[in-house]
Amino acid sequence: MTAKFKTNSENQLNPNYNPLELETETRQFWENNSIQHKLEELRQKSNNGVLGFVEGPPTLNGIPHIGHYRGRTMKDLRYRWKTMQGYYVPFWAGWDCQGLPVELEVEKLLGVKNKRELLEKVGQERFIQECKKAIMKYHREWVEADRKLGVFINQEKAYWTYKDEYIEREWQYLKRAWEQGLFEEGHYVVAYCPGCQTSLSSAEVGYEDSYKIVEDPSLYFKFRQAGSADTYFLVWTTMPFTLVTDTMLAVHPEAEYAKVKVGQEIWIMVRQRVEPVMQELKIDEYEIVGTVSGKSLEGTGYDFPFKDLVPKQAELEQKHPLVHKVITEDFVDVDTATGVVHQSPGNGEEDFFAAQKRNIPIFAPFDDEVKFTGDAGTFKGMFARDADKIVVEELRKRGLLVSAETVKHEYPTCWRSHHKLVWLARKEYFLRTDKINAKVMEAAEKVRYFYDSPKNRFLSFLREGKPWCISRERVWGTPLPVWRCEKCGEKTLVSTKKELLEKAEQKPQGDFELHKPWVDRVTFKCQKCGGTMYREDFVLDTWHNSGASPYARFTDEEFEKFVPVDYLTEAMDQTRGWANTLLLEYVILTGKPESPYKAFLFQGLTQDAKGRKMSKSLGNVIEVNKILEKYSADVCRFYLLRKCSPIDVNDFDTQELSRRPYQVLSTLYHLSRFFVQNAEFDSFNPSVHTLEWAAREDLLKQADLWLLSRLQETTEAYTAKLDTCEFNFALAGLEDYVIEVLSRLYVPTVRKELWTDDQQTLNRRLAVYATLWHVLKTITLLFNPATPYLCEALYQKVYRKLDSTLPVSVNFENWPKPDGKLRNKNVEESFKTLFKSTSLSYSARQNAKLKRRWPLSRMVVVAPEKTLDTLEKVEDLFLELANVKTVEYALQAPTYASGEGWVSATEGETQIFLDSHRDEGLLGEGLMRDLARRVQALRKELGYLPTDVLEAVRLAELDDESIRLLQPYVEEMQDLVRAEKVQLQSKRGETKTEWHECQLDDKKVYINIT
Ligand SMILES: [Zn+2]
Ligand SMILES: [Zn+2]
């Protein structure tokens, strides 16, 4: 064998596409040559514009999983694409470091159960250090995952939400809110998690998966009407403990209420619910003895039954005339339960507003662990929900219990710890985002969301426009920068460390950071009364922390340049999270109805192969670093983008990776390898043998023109689909071009032309290379944002190898633009006709069981004139694809074609007839092609390059008839299999060589190549 190329040299594509190997090598190339940094520098120096970006910071409380990297793949795709279009994008990392998720993770690591235990056993100082240690551990995992997946995010420019400089800038938002009267302290009913011992924002309560089916008591009880012996209000509840804080009963003013006689008693309830409730209570004998309007019940008193257990309640009743009276409220639901609702302003939002409106004191005797305080009398020290049983028992003792069952219903739990939430009135700090809701909506309407469903979901959530409770009773967070005078209650807000130090009366020794407990040691002197001011003991909601990033992560100058940012993408659950807080804070900061982002793509969830959510408890979480040890980053990226729309749920199935996604990339790889090997063999020079040169020399054929034309269409559609974030459809178009257009249709038409090394046809071959260079290089550039490793490898080993003047990395290239001059709609139309007719000829063959690779002598096409004209223009190609020697065209079917030995197929106005008769010549040629195909496969299998010329090919165990038929085609076969000679033998025995067995129809044939 004479080898034209050395195999396995460093700058050579291996015979097999081995993505893991190729990716390791490419990563080294990027790192050794600082490609990522050079790319940023290049676009910083000269660009077509700046597109701002701020990273949605991953929380460093866990290991990155494949769902996270679906989003990161989309971010990286956008970055590489926009960079190739010449934009400068500050694609800088950022990490969410503080807050409940991190605290809970560290509590678990330290083995403490709750906040009280944490503060007692560990203490704040050590806890802060442990939190920092934990985030650094996870940070390493994330950086490694970014590196493996090929995410070109700048890690050195990362922001960290716990750093003093970030916190100081976060405080500026609060200062702006303070100045606008949007930041205030207040009592309010908040959702409170007894496990995490902190309140949650209403956004957090609505988190996906936070609603669980739980079992609660279902209780009917009665309160006696004051001053009456036998009249009662019938009430229903699922939270008996709230009777401890009960202060009113509410009825609907417009509804009709019935007096129902049950035994010797009269029960008051809404008229329309009498029958269903009696049925539920299994009371058959009852009688409606009268009705009254809800309105007329207003002001009626009732005997609160637990005055003995909770003496404070008796005190409240004495002090306030409306305590333990009936009120009327429109929110009372008359379609469920009894239409009489007991009101606990200390434990319910509506109740709270109803009390506030009437100046009724809010009775909320709870501590931080949601245990009753001394004001709750007998219940003191008891966890709220544990009081349920005792309340039921006390009602029973007093003869007030009607029925006690249980009910299963959906109830919100804590999104982190899954404790049942309790609603509590607490002193908190709020951003009054309800006051600026109109501006927020106006800002949100201006954003581009790409898809309607997430947009509608986001806008309808924003429309709720509730005040935002931003105070948290935790440790590891941005300290609330408000100091309060213990004597006169005067408050002051600081917004920088400098200001803090200037005002300080007392401060910690030496350097300190802006965290608890150090910042708590700073005290001020009250300007008003001279008293001491202490910091309000809260940290900020972690969503406020990350939502401050557009301002906090940049310098003033950068903020001016980059914000509003061009485009963001995060998971769907960020509707209530980051997308929301970014927007609210930005409207507060600027005072304008503006959003900090111009576009926001919400991504769908990623689940396991069976369509289940990934969770630690199911053990089905796919960790990025683990999976990328086994599977290719490019294939994963391609799969994540290609499988479904970015907003759909993606059921990630590792088994699917090795199928279509691998095949597509592998096809691109092998086409590129096929091209470079042939082009090098013929000394193709891309700067001399250009498309313009080929056109000038009239060397381009119809197939080349068609291929180039389809490329323009593909480039245009692909770019448009990237712009609308239809990544799946974008890549489907590219995939179709590679597999169908290039690999299945175009390359077979030129393979034979490239096979020869005849000097006469060299220029034609060079024209084919010019075409393939243009097409394959363009496709490689288009693929780069999705599969950067493969594209860099091809760029280096194909394009830069043939033209060393090209930029150092594929990433420095410019984004391909469709070239109108190369678009040729006529050629595209003709090829449509060509492929239609070809496939019709295949159907005709099928009818007579004639294999496609068997050459036939004659074909007749009957069709309208236009079709015939078109086919005539591409006749060579038509004959080759159809594998027929001659073709006749006719407007009407000739009579001979309906004779014996002819087969046909029809579609629409086109009919194709094939002469099925095969003479010895055709049989021999068919047999030769069958054998040649097997020799070619063997060559490939044994690692020969397509350009290697074999010394000899021996074919053995052929019968005499076959040898006779093959004889005239030996020379043609030598050409086809690139061998100096082809030898036909009846037996193997004579030569001692390695024989490879293969099946030819029902016979066994043996091949040897040297
Ligand atoms: Zn919790
Ligand atoms: Zn004071």
CSV table of C-alpha atoms and ligand atoms in Angstrom, one decimal, residues 485-490 526-533, ligand 2:
chain,number,residue,atom,x,y,z
A,485,CYS,CA,-33.3,54.5,68.7
A,486,GLU,CA,-34.2,52.4,71.7
A,487,LYS,CA,-35.6,55.5,73.5
A,488,CYS,CA,-37.6,57.5,71.0
A,489,GLY,CA,-38.0,55.0,68.1
A,490,GLU,CA,-36.3,57.3,65.6
A,526,CYS,CA,-29.7,59.3,68.3
A,527,GLN,CA,-29.8,62.8,66.7
A,528,LYS,CA,-33.2,63.5,68.2
A,529,CYS,CA,-32.9,62.4,71.9
A,530,GLY,CA,-29.3,61.3,72.4
A,531,GLY,CA,-30.3,57.7,73.0
A,532,THR,CA,-28.5,54.7,71.6
A,533,MET,CA,-29.6,53.4,68.2
B,2,ZN,ZN,-34.0,58.9,70.1
